[in-house]
Coordinates of C-alpha atoms in Angstrom, one line a residue:
Chain A
M1 CA 12.6 -18.2 3.9
N2 CA 13.7 -21.5 2.7
I3 CA 17.1 -20.1 2.7
L4 CA 17.4 -18.9 6.1
G5 CA 15.7 -21.3 8.4
R6 CA 12.8 -20.0 10.6
D7 CA 14.8 -16.7 11.7
P8 CA 13.1 -13.6 12.8
L9 CA 15.6 -11.8 10.3
V10 CA 13.4 -13.4 7.4
G11 CA 10.3 -11.6 8.2
I12 CA 12.7 -8.4 8.5
L13 CA 13.6 -8.2 5.2
A14 CA 10.5 -9.5 3.7
I15 CA 8.7 -6.0 5.2
A16 CA 12.3 -4.1 4.7
I17 CA 13.9 -4.5 1.0
P18 CA 10.6 -4.0 -1.4
F19 CA 9.4 -1.1 1.3
G20 CA 13.6 -0.2 0.8
A21 CA 13.3 0.3 -2.4
I22 CA 10.7 2.3 -3.0
T23 CA 11.7 5.1 0.4
A24 CA 14.8 5.7 -1.5
K25 CA 13.0 6.8 -4.5
V26 CA 10.7 8.5 -1.9
Y27 CA 13.8 10.1 -0.2
A28 CA 15.7 10.7 -3.4
E29 CA 13.1 13.5 -4.3
L30 CA 12.4 14.5 -0.8
I31 CA 16.1 15.3 -1.1
D32 CA 16.2 17.0 -4.0
E33 CA 13.6 19.3 -3.5
S34 CA 15.0 20.9 -0.8
A35 CA 18.6 20.7 -1.9
G36 CA 17.7 24.7 -2.3
D37 CA 20.4 27.4 -2.2
T38 CA 22.2 25.8 1.3
Y39 CA 23.7 22.9 -1.0
R40 CA 24.5 25.2 -3.3
V41 CA 25.8 27.9 -1.3
L42 CA 27.7 25.2 0.1
R43 CA 28.8 23.6 -2.7
V44 CA 30.2 27.1 -4.4
A45 CA 32.1 27.0 -1.5
G46 CA 33.6 23.7 -2.1
S47 CA 32.8 21.5 0.5
G48 CA 31.7 18.1 -0.5
R49 CA 28.7 16.7 -2.2
L50 CA 27.1 14.8 0.5
V51 CA 28.9 17.2 3.6
S52 CA 25.9 19.7 1.5
L53 CA 24.5 17.4 1.4
A54 CA 24.1 16.9 5.5
Y55 CA 23.9 20.2 6.2
G56 CA 22.4 22.2 2.9
A57 CA 19.5 19.4 2.1
I58 CA 18.7 17.3 5.0
P59 CA 17.6 20.0 7.7
N60 CA 15.6 21.1 5.1
A61 CA 13.3 17.7 4.3
R62 CA 13.4 16.2 7.7
A63 CA 10.5 16.9 8.3
D64 CA 9.6 14.7 5.4
L65 CA 11.9 12.3 6.0
V66 CA 10.6 11.7 9.6
S67 CA 6.5 12.0 8.3
Y68 CA 7.1 9.4 5.6
A69 CA 9.6 7.3 8.1
F70 CA 5.4 7.3 9.9
Y71 CA 3.7 6.1 7.4
R72 CA 5.8 3.4 6.7
L73 CA 5.1 2.3 10.1
E74 CA 2.6 2.4 10.3
C75 CA 2.7 -0.2 6.8
S76 CA 4.5 -2.5 7.8
L77 CA 3.0 -3.1 10.6
R78 CA 0.3 -4.2 7.8
S79 CA 2.9 -6.0 5.8
A80 CA 3.6 -8.0 9.1
V81 CA 0.9 -9.3 10.3
I82 CA 0.7 -10.9 6.8
L83 CA 3.9 -12.1 7.3
G84 CA 3.0 -13.8 10.3
M85 CA 0.2 -16.0 8.5
I86 CA 2.4 -17.4 5.5
G87 CA 4.4 -18.6 9.6
A88 CA 6.9 -15.6 10.4
G89 CA 4.6 -15.8 13.9
G90 CA 2.8 -13.0 16.0
L91 CA -0.5 -11.5 15.3
G92 CA -0.8 -12.6 12.1
F93 CA -0.4 -16.6 12.7
R94 CA -2.3 -16.7 16.2
L95 CA -5.0 -14.8 13.2
S96 CA -4.6 -18.3 10.9
L97 CA -4.3 -20.3 14.0
S98 CA -7.9 -19.5 15.6
F99 CA -9.6 -19.4 12.0
Q100 CA -8.7 -23.3 11.7
G101 CA -10.5 -24.4 13.9
L102 CA -12.8 -21.8 13.8
A103 CA -12.7 -20.4 17.3
Y104 CA -14.3 -17.2 16.8
R105 CA -13.6 -15.6 19.7
E106 CA -10.2 -16.0 19.6
M107 CA -10.1 -14.6 16.5
W108 CA -11.6 -11.2 18.3
T109 CA -9.1 -11.1 20.3
T110 CA -6.5 -10.5 18.2
I111 CA -8.6 -8.8 15.3
Y112 CA -9.1 -6.1 18.3
A113 CA -5.5 -6.3 19.5
L114 CA -4.9 -5.7 15.3
I115 CA -7.3 -2.4 15.2
V116 CA -5.4 -1.1 18.3
I117 CA -1.9 -0.7 17.0
S118 CA -3.4 0.3 13.6
A119 CA -5.1 2.9 15.9
L120 CA -2.4 4.2 18.2
A121 CA 0.6 4.3 14.7
D122 CA -2.1 5.9 12.5
W123 CA -2.3 8.6 15.5
W124 CA 1.2 8.7 16.2
G125 CA 1.8 9.5 12.1
S126 CA -1.2 12.1 12.2
W127 CA 0.0 14.3 16.1
L128 CA 3.6 14.7 14.2
R129 CA 2.4 15.1 10.5
R130 CA 0.1 18.2 12.2
A131 CA 3.0 20.5 14.0
P132 CA 5.8 18.4 13.0
N133 CA 7.6 20.9 15.4
R134 CA 10.7 20.6 17.6
T135 CA 8.9 18.4 20.7
R136 CA 7.4 16.6 19.6
M137 CA 10.5 15.4 16.6
H138 CA 12.2 14.4 19.9
I139 CA 9.6 12.4 21.3
S140 CA 8.9 10.6 18.1
L141 CA 12.6 9.3 17.9
F142 CA 13.2 9.0 21.5
A143 CA 10.4 6.6 21.3
G144 CA 11.0 4.8 18.2
A145 CA 14.7 3.6 19.3
V146 CA 12.8 2.3 21.9
L147 CA 10.9 0.7 20.0
V148 CA 13.4 -0.1 18.5
V149 CA 16.1 -1.7 20.9
A150 CA 13.0 -2.9 22.6
S151 CA 12.4 -5.0 19.0
A152 CA 15.7 -5.8 19.1
A153 CA 16.0 -7.7 22.5
E154 CA 12.4 -9.7 21.6
L155 CA 13.2 -10.9 18.1
R156 CA 16.4 -11.8 18.3
P157 CA 17.6 -12.0 14.6
D158 CA 20.5 -13.7 14.4
I159 CA 22.7 -11.4 11.6
G160 CA 25.3 -13.9 11.1
R161 CA 22.8 -16.0 9.4
L162 CA 23.2 -13.5 6.9
F163 CA 26.4 -14.6 6.0
S164 CA 27.3 -18.2 6.7
A165 CA 28.3 -20.5 4.9
R166 CA 25.8 -22.6 4.5
T167 CA 23.5 -19.9 3.4
R168 CA 25.2 -19.5 1.0
A169 CA 25.4 -23.0 -0.8
L170 CA 21.3 -23.4 0.3
A171 CA 21.4 -20.0 -1.9
T172 CA 23.1 -21.5 -4.6
D173 CA 20.7 -25.0 -5.4
L174 CA 18.1 -22.2 -4.6
V175 CA 19.0 -20.6 -8.5
S176 CA 19.8 -23.8 -9.7
R177 CA 16.6 -25.7 -9.3
S178 CA 14.7 -22.7 -10.3
W179 CA 16.2 -22.6 -13.3
P180 CA 15.1 -22.8 -16.8
P181 CA 10.9 -21.8 -15.2
T182 CA 9.2 -25.1 -15.9
A183 CA 5.0 -24.3 -16.9
P184 CA 2.6 -25.7 -14.7
R185 CA 0.4 -28.9 -15.9
D186 CA -1.5 -27.3 -17.6
G187 CA 0.6 -25.4 -20.0
W188 CA 1.7 -22.1 -21.1
W189 CA -1.7 -21.1 -21.4
G190 CA -2.8 -22.1 -18.8
L191 CA -0.3 -19.7 -17.0
V192 CA -1.4 -16.8 -19.4
H193 CA -5.6 -18.1 -18.8
R194 CA -4.6 -17.7 -14.3
A195 CA -2.3 -14.3 -15.3
V196 CA -6.3 -13.0 -17.0
A197 CA -7.6 -14.2 -13.9
T198 CA -5.8 -12.7 -11.7
F199 CA -5.8 -9.8 -13.6
Q200 CA -9.5 -9.4 -13.2
M201 CA -9.6 -10.3 -9.8
S202 CA -7.7 -6.6 -9.3
L203 CA -9.8 -4.9 -11.5
L204 CA -12.8 -6.4 -9.2
A205 CA -11.5 -5.7 -6.0
I206 CA -10.6 -1.6 -6.9
A207 CA -13.7 -1.6 -8.4
I208 CA -15.2 -2.7 -5.3
A209 CA -13.0 -0.6 -2.9
G210 CA -13.6 2.8 -5.0
V211 CA -17.2 3.2 -5.5
L212 CA -17.7 2.4 -1.3
A213 CA -14.5 3.9 -0.3
V214 CA -16.2 7.7 -2.5
G215 CA -19.4 6.8 -0.7
V216 CA -18.4 7.0 2.1
A217 CA -15.0 9.6 2.6
F218 CA -18.0 11.8 2.0
V219 CA -19.1 11.4 5.5
A220 CA -15.5 10.1 6.9
A221 CA -14.5 13.1 7.3
R222 CA -13.8 15.3 9.9
R223 CA -15.6 18.7 8.1
G224 CA -19.2 17.7 10.4
T225 CA -20.2 20.8 12.1
S226 CA -22.5 19.5 13.8
R227 CA -22.5 16.3 17.0
P228 CA -24.6 13.9 14.9
R229 CA -22.6 14.7 12.1
R230 CA -19.8 14.3 13.7
L231 CA -20.8 11.0 15.4
V232 CA -21.2 9.5 11.8
A233 CA -17.5 10.3 11.0
F234 CA -16.8 8.5 14.2
V235 CA -18.4 5.4 13.2
A236 CA -17.3 6.3 9.3
R237 CA -13.5 5.8 10.4
G238 CA -14.3 3.3 12.5
L239 CA -15.3 0.9 9.8
L240 CA -12.5 2.2 7.5
L241 CA -10.4 0.9 10.5
L242 CA -11.6 -2.3 11.0
T243 CA -11.5 -2.7 6.7
R244 CA -8.1 -2.1 6.6
S245 CA -7.6 -3.9 10.1
I246 CA -8.0 -7.2 9.1
P247 CA -5.6 -9.1 6.9
P248 CA -6.9 -10.6 3.3
P249 CA -6.0 -12.8 3.3
V250 CA -9.0 -13.3 7.1
W251 CA -11.7 -11.5 4.7
A252 CA -11.1 -13.7 1.8
L253 CA -11.3 -16.7 3.9
L254 CA -14.9 -14.6 5.6
V255 CA -16.3 -14.5 1.8
L256 CA -14.7 -18.0 0.9
F257 CA -18.0 -19.8 3.7
V258 CA -20.7 -18.5 1.8
V259 CA -19.1 -17.4 -1.7
Y260 CA -18.0 -20.7 -4.2
P261 CA -14.3 -20.8 -5.1
G262 CA -13.4 -18.2 -8.2
P263 CA -12.1 -15.1 -9.3
I264 CA -15.2 -13.2 -7.3
P265 CA -14.4 -14.1 -3.5
G266 CA -10.7 -13.1 -3.7
A267 CA -12.0 -10.1 -5.1
L268 CA -14.7 -9.0 -2.7
A269 CA -11.5 -9.5 -0.2
L270 CA -9.2 -7.4 -1.7
G271 CA -11.9 -4.8 -2.5
I272 CA -13.3 -4.7 1.3
Y273 CA -9.9 -3.9 2.6
N274 CA -8.3 -1.6 0.1
F275 CA -11.6 -0.1 0.8
G276 CA -10.7 0.4 4.1
I277 CA -7.0 2.6 2.6
L278 CA -8.3 4.3 0.2
G279 CA -12.0 5.3 2.1
R280 CA -9.1 6.5 4.7
L281 CA -6.8 8.6 2.1
C282 CA -10.0 10.0 -0.3
A283 CA -11.5 11.5 2.9
E284 CA -8.2 13.8 3.9
V285 CA -8.6 14.3 0.1
V286 CA -11.9 16.1 0.8
E287 CA -10.5 17.4 4.6
N288 CA -8.2 18.9 2.5
L289 CA -10.2 20.3 -0.1
D290 CA -10.0 24.2 -1.0
P291 CA -13.2 25.9 0.6
R292 CA -13.6 27.8 -1.5
P293 CA -15.5 26.9 -4.5
A294 CA -19.0 26.0 -2.3
T295 CA -18.5 29.0 0.2
A296 CA -19.0 30.8 -3.2
L297 CA -21.4 28.9 -5.1
D298 CA -23.8 28.1 -2.1
A299 CA -23.4 32.4 -1.3
L300 CA -25.2 32.7 -5.3
G301 CA -27.8 30.5 -3.8
A302 CA -26.9 27.4 -6.1
H303 CA -28.5 24.0 -4.7
G304 CA -27.6 21.6 -2.4
V305 CA -26.4 19.5 -4.8
S306 CA -24.6 21.5 -7.5
T307 CA -22.2 22.6 -5.2
F308 CA -22.1 19.1 -4.2
A309 CA -21.8 18.0 -8.0
Y310 CA -19.7 21.9 -9.6
A311 CA -17.2 22.3 -6.2
T312 CA -16.9 19.6 -3.9
L313 CA -16.9 16.5 -6.7
A314 CA -14.8 18.4 -9.3
Q315 CA -11.9 18.7 -7.5
A316 CA -11.6 15.7 -5.5
G317 CA -12.4 13.5 -9.0
T318 CA -9.4 13.7 -10.5
R319 CA -7.7 12.6 -7.2
F320 CA -9.8 9.9 -6.5
A321 CA -9.0 8.2 -9.7
T322 CA -5.2 9.0 -8.7
Y323 CA -5.7 7.1 -5.5
S324 CA -7.5 3.8 -7.5
L325 CA -5.4 3.6 -9.5
Y326 CA -2.6 4.1 -7.5
R327 CA -4.0 1.0 -5.3
W328 CA -5.1 -1.1 -7.6
E329 CA -1.1 -2.0 -8.8
V330 CA -1.2 -2.6 -5.5
A331 CA -3.7 -4.6 -5.9
L332 CA -2.3 -6.5 -8.1
R333 CA 0.2 -7.5 -5.9
E334 CA -2.0 -8.2 -3.3
T335 CA -4.3 -11.1 -4.4
V336 CA -1.5 -13.2 -4.5
I337 CA -2.1 -12.9 -0.4
V338 CA -5.6 -14.3 -0.7
G339 CA -4.6 -16.4 -3.6
V340 CA -2.5 -19.2 -1.0
V341 CA -6.3 -19.3 0.6
G342 CA -7.6 -19.8 -2.2
A343 CA -8.9 -17.3 -4.1
G344 CA -8.1 -18.6 -7.8
G345 CA -5.7 -16.8 -9.6
L346 CA -1.3 -17.3 -9.8
G347 CA -1.8 -17.1 -6.1
R348 CA -2.8 -20.2 -5.1
L349 CA -1.0 -21.3 -8.5
L350 CA 2.1 -20.4 -6.2
E351 CA 0.7 -22.0 -2.8
Q352 CA 0.4 -24.8 -4.9
Q353 CA 3.7 -25.1 -6.3
R354 CA 5.3 -23.7 -3.1
A355 CA 4.1 -26.7 -1.1
A356 CA 5.0 -28.5 -4.4
F357 CA 8.9 -27.9 -4.1
N358 CA 8.4 -26.5 -7.6
Y359 CA 10.8 -23.8 -7.9
S360 CA 11.4 -23.8 -11.9
G361 CA 7.5 -24.0 -10.9
M362 CA 7.3 -20.9 -9.4
F363 CA 9.8 -19.4 -10.9
A364 CA 7.2 -19.2 -14.2
T365 CA 4.2 -18.4 -11.5
V366 CA 5.9 -16.0 -10.9
L367 CA 7.1 -14.0 -13.8
A368 CA 3.5 -14.7 -15.0
L369 CA 2.6 -11.9 -12.2
L370 CA 5.6 -9.2 -13.6
A371 CA 3.9 -9.1 -16.4
A372 CA 0.4 -8.1 -15.6
S373 CA 1.6 -6.5 -12.5
L374 CA 4.0 -4.8 -16.4
V375 CA 0.2 -4.4 -18.1
V376 CA -1.7 -3.0 -15.2
D377 CA 1.5 0.1 -13.9
L378 CA 1.5 0.5 -18.0
I379 CA -2.6 0.7 -17.8
S380 CA -1.8 3.2 -14.5
T381 CA 0.7 5.5 -16.0
A382 CA -1.5 6.3 -18.7
A383 CA -4.8 6.5 -17.1
R384 CA -3.4 9.2 -14.7
R385 CA -1.7 10.5 -17.7
S386 CA -4.7 12.1 -19.2
L387 CA -6.0 12.9 -15.7
R388 CA -3.5 15.6 -14.9
Chain B
M1 CA 11.6 23.4 8.8
T2 CA 8.6 22.6 5.5
A3 CA 5.2 23.1 6.6
P4 CA 3.2 20.4 7.7
R5 CA 2.9 17.4 5.3
S6 CA -0.3 15.7 5.1
L7 CA -0.2 11.5 4.3
T8 CA -2.0 11.5 0.7
T9 CA 1.1 14.5 0.2
L10 CA 3.2 11.9 2.0
A11 CA 0.9 9.0 -1.5
D12 CA 1.7 11.4 -3.9
H13 CA 5.5 11.1 -3.0
E14 CA 5.4 7.7 -3.7
Q15 CA 3.2 8.2 -6.5
V16 CA 5.7 10.2 -8.2
A17 CA 8.5 8.4 -7.8
R18 CA 7.0 5.5 -9.1
A19 CA 5.6 6.9 -12.3
T20 CA 8.8 7.7 -12.8
R21 CA 10.2 3.4 -13.6
P22 CA 12.1 2.9 -16.8
T23 CA 9.4 2.3 -18.6
A24 CA 7.3 5.4 -17.3
A25 CA 10.4 7.1 -18.6
R26 CA 10.2 5.8 -22.1
R27 CA 7.2 6.7 -21.8
L28 CA 7.0 10.0 -21.0
G29 CA 9.7 11.4 -23.8
R30 CA 7.5 9.0 -26.4
V31 CA 4.3 10.8 -26.9
R32 CA 2.2 9.9 -29.6
G33 CA -1.1 11.9 -30.2
Q34 CA -3.3 13.1 -27.7
P35 CA -3.9 11.0 -24.5
P36 CA -7.9 9.4 -24.0
S37 CA -9.8 11.8 -22.2
A38 CA -11.2 11.2 -19.0
R39 CA -14.6 9.7 -20.6
A40 CA -12.8 7.1 -22.7
W41 CA -10.9 6.2 -19.4
L42 CA -14.3 5.4 -17.4
L43 CA -16.2 3.0 -20.0
V44 CA -12.7 1.0 -20.7
A45 CA -13.2 0.9 -16.6
V46 CA -16.8 -0.5 -16.5
A47 CA -15.9 -2.6 -19.9
G48 CA -13.1 -4.3 -18.6
V49 CA -14.7 -4.7 -14.9
A50 CA -18.1 -6.4 -17.3
W51 CA -15.9 -8.3 -18.9
S52 CA -14.4 -9.8 -15.0
L53 CA -17.7 -10.6 -14.0
W54 CA -18.8 -13.0 -16.9
D55 CA -15.2 -14.6 -17.3
A56 CA -16.3 -14.9 -13.5
G57 CA -19.2 -16.9 -14.5
V58 CA -21.6 -13.9 -12.8
G59 CA -25.3 -14.2 -13.7
R60 CA -24.4 -17.6 -15.6
K61 CA -23.2 -20.2 -13.1
A62 CA -24.0 -20.3 -9.0
I63 CA -21.9 -18.0 -6.9
V64 CA -23.6 -17.4 -3.2
N65 CA -23.5 -21.1 -1.3
P66 CA -26.0 -20.5 1.4
G67 CA -25.4 -22.7 3.7
G68 CA -22.6 -20.5 5.1
W69 CA -24.7 -18.0 6.1
Q70 CA -24.8 -19.1 9.3
L71 CA -20.3 -19.3 10.1
V72 CA -20.8 -16.1 8.6
R73 CA -23.1 -14.9 11.4
R74 CA -21.6 -16.8 14.3
F75 CA -18.0 -15.1 13.0
W76 CA -19.6 -11.4 13.8
V77 CA -21.8 -12.5 17.4
A78 CA -18.2 -13.7 18.4
A79 CA -17.0 -9.6 17.8
V80 CA -19.6 -8.7 21.3
H81 CA -17.5 -11.6 23.4
P82 CA -13.9 -11.9 21.9
Q83 CA -12.0 -14.8 24.9
F84 CA -10.6 -12.5 28.0
S85 CA -9.3 -14.8 29.5
S86 CA -5.9 -14.4 31.2
D87 CA -3.4 -16.9 29.6
F88 CA -4.7 -16.1 25.8
V89 CA -4.8 -11.9 26.5
L90 CA -1.5 -13.0 28.4
S91 CA -0.2 -15.0 25.0
T92 CA -1.6 -12.0 22.2
W93 CA 0.5 -9.6 23.8
H94 CA 3.1 -11.3 23.0
D95 CA 2.2 -11.3 19.7
T96 CA 1.6 -8.2 19.2
L97 CA 5.3 -7.6 20.4
T98 CA 6.0 -10.1 18.0
T99 CA 4.6 -7.7 15.0
I100 CA 5.6 -5.4 16.4
G101 CA 9.3 -6.1 16.4
F102 CA 9.2 -7.3 12.9
A103 CA 7.4 -4.2 11.9
V104 CA 9.8 -1.4 13.8
L105 CA 13.1 -3.5 12.7
G106 CA 11.9 -3.9 8.5
T107 CA 10.5 -0.1 8.7
V108 CA 13.9 0.8 10.2
L109 CA 16.1 -1.2 7.8
A110 CA 13.9 0.0 5.5
I111 CA 14.2 3.4 5.8
M112 CA 18.2 3.3 6.2
V113 CA 17.8 1.1 2.7
G114 CA 16.1 4.5 1.6
L115 CA 18.5 6.8 3.0
V116 CA 21.4 5.3 1.6
G117 CA 19.6 4.6 -1.6
G118 CA 18.4 8.0 -1.7
I119 CA 21.3 10.5 -1.2
A120 CA 22.4 8.3 -4.3
M121 CA 20.0 8.5 -6.1
S122 CA 19.7 11.8 -6.1
E123 CA 21.4 15.2 -7.5
T124 CA 23.4 12.7 -10.0
G125 CA 22.8 14.9 -12.8
G126 CA 21.0 13.6 -15.3
I127 CA 18.9 11.4 -14.4
A128 CA 18.1 13.2 -11.5
K129 CA 17.0 16.3 -13.9
A130 CA 14.4 14.3 -15.7
R131 CA 13.2 12.7 -12.9
V132 CA 12.2 16.0 -11.1
A133 CA 10.9 17.4 -15.1
A134 CA 9.2 14.2 -15.8
G135 CA 7.8 14.2 -11.9
A136 CA 6.6 17.6 -12.6
V137 CA 4.9 16.6 -15.4
S138 CA 3.0 13.6 -14.1
D139 CA 2.1 15.0 -11.1
G140 CA 1.3 19.1 -12.7
G141 CA 4.1 20.2 -10.6
A142 CA 2.7 20.2 -7.3
G143 CA 5.2 21.9 -4.8
M144 CA 8.3 20.3 -6.9
R145 CA 11.1 22.9 -6.9
I146 CA 12.7 22.5 -10.6
G147 CA 15.5 23.9 -12.8
P148 CA 14.9 26.0 -15.3
S149 CA 15.7 23.0 -16.9
G150 CA 13.1 21.1 -15.5
A151 CA 10.5 23.9 -15.7
Y152 CA 10.8 23.9 -19.7
R153 CA 10.8 20.6 -20.4
A154 CA 7.8 20.1 -18.0
V155 CA 5.6 23.0 -20.2
F156 CA 6.8 21.8 -23.3
T157 CA 6.6 18.2 -22.9
K158 CA 2.5 19.1 -21.0
R159 CA 1.8 22.0 -24.0
C160 CA 3.4 21.1 -27.1
G161 CA 3.8 16.8 -27.1
G162 CA 1.1 15.8 -27.9
S163 CA 1.7 18.0 -31.9
F164 CA 5.1 17.0 -31.8
S165 CA 4.6 13.1 -32.6

């Protein structure tokens, strides 16, 4: 934002850069997976690599590539709201303005709008995944194209700005002012201490989210046969949608009403938000479980609790743990956005340094955050390996 | 056309992609001793949570500010009667379009980067092969098409990795 000024381009790039990297990795894998015999035949017949991929691999992977794109759209919506809270405009910005004025009724109008668009994106994605046939693909691609044109007309990002001389000068200036990284006022040990607090915040958040999500996942899964069970499942899914539609900074501000500042309010806010996301992933795990072990145990006359423990939980447990670990890595990065509103840790420091234009301090804080996320990634990878 | 995928399968792909970052790849290559069991990890997790709670001062100092409940209650009560005046609904509509605009353009740019990057990163000899093998190892080869060398490596690392450190 400091380099490009207040242009919509900033928000778009802030979403596209991190998501582009992970999308590239996932796409590479999907393409490799589908580069089968057709691709090899084309290669042997002497066509180039790109041509062979275009005709031999990408058509096979198309359904998955499009599904993943819609999954990304759901994530982008959540990011766009958070970016809005930082100042990019839109619903996030409106939400933080209303909160500052303690205008709760206005806040709820915005929250309902958020719930509607998250539910729509959610529904669109699952509609496509359920039956990725030609008609649905074409309708979705057409609707997507309309949305892109409409969005460009609405935001009018100034692409020329990316390459202007002023941008280059500001970028050079920013780099020179960021180097070398400097310690915050309480020294390098203070920075380490905050990094540890951030780590703890993410750990508590994921513990809260994991316990709640596993509990609700079995209720929220679309497996009910009786009418009351289906109703309860619907309510549970609504709860999950609500908790993940309200962005974490709003949860943090709400929690800060009743909890004194520190890592605990941040952990609670992130715990509630990730409960919504993790609960949905876990509910889908439950829906996709192989029903045969449970049926077999039932037929053998096993008690309901034992059936649940040995058939359902035994199958789902590993997946639950894997998803919790995966969300933990994300939660560590999310501590920054709850830190911005005063929930403690590195995020709060980063916000203070940003307000003071202390770029070299910010650089050091970002390095500390990087180190903390590396530690989390290493632990998570090791844990996932032994859970396999 | 491939079989329809669930959201969780897509999330799995992301995990496989994430698990194969350089650091993870290095770890997979350097196997030392048996990895700790799931139970050991559970103990570590419980200990970690207890340590974090203690450090945050839970049970040692006041955490909850009872005066704030009134404000929280007011927030939730407002859920029943949100602001539906025509001006506000109109501006909310514009804000919604802005948010959707950011999300859509951000996603499209990410997909373009993803397609170009994905094609560049796929099937590039050694890196791609190692990645597929590592993916098969990290995810039990969930529906992955792996070449003979990949399968060999996956089985080798899984079966013998522990004893050949």
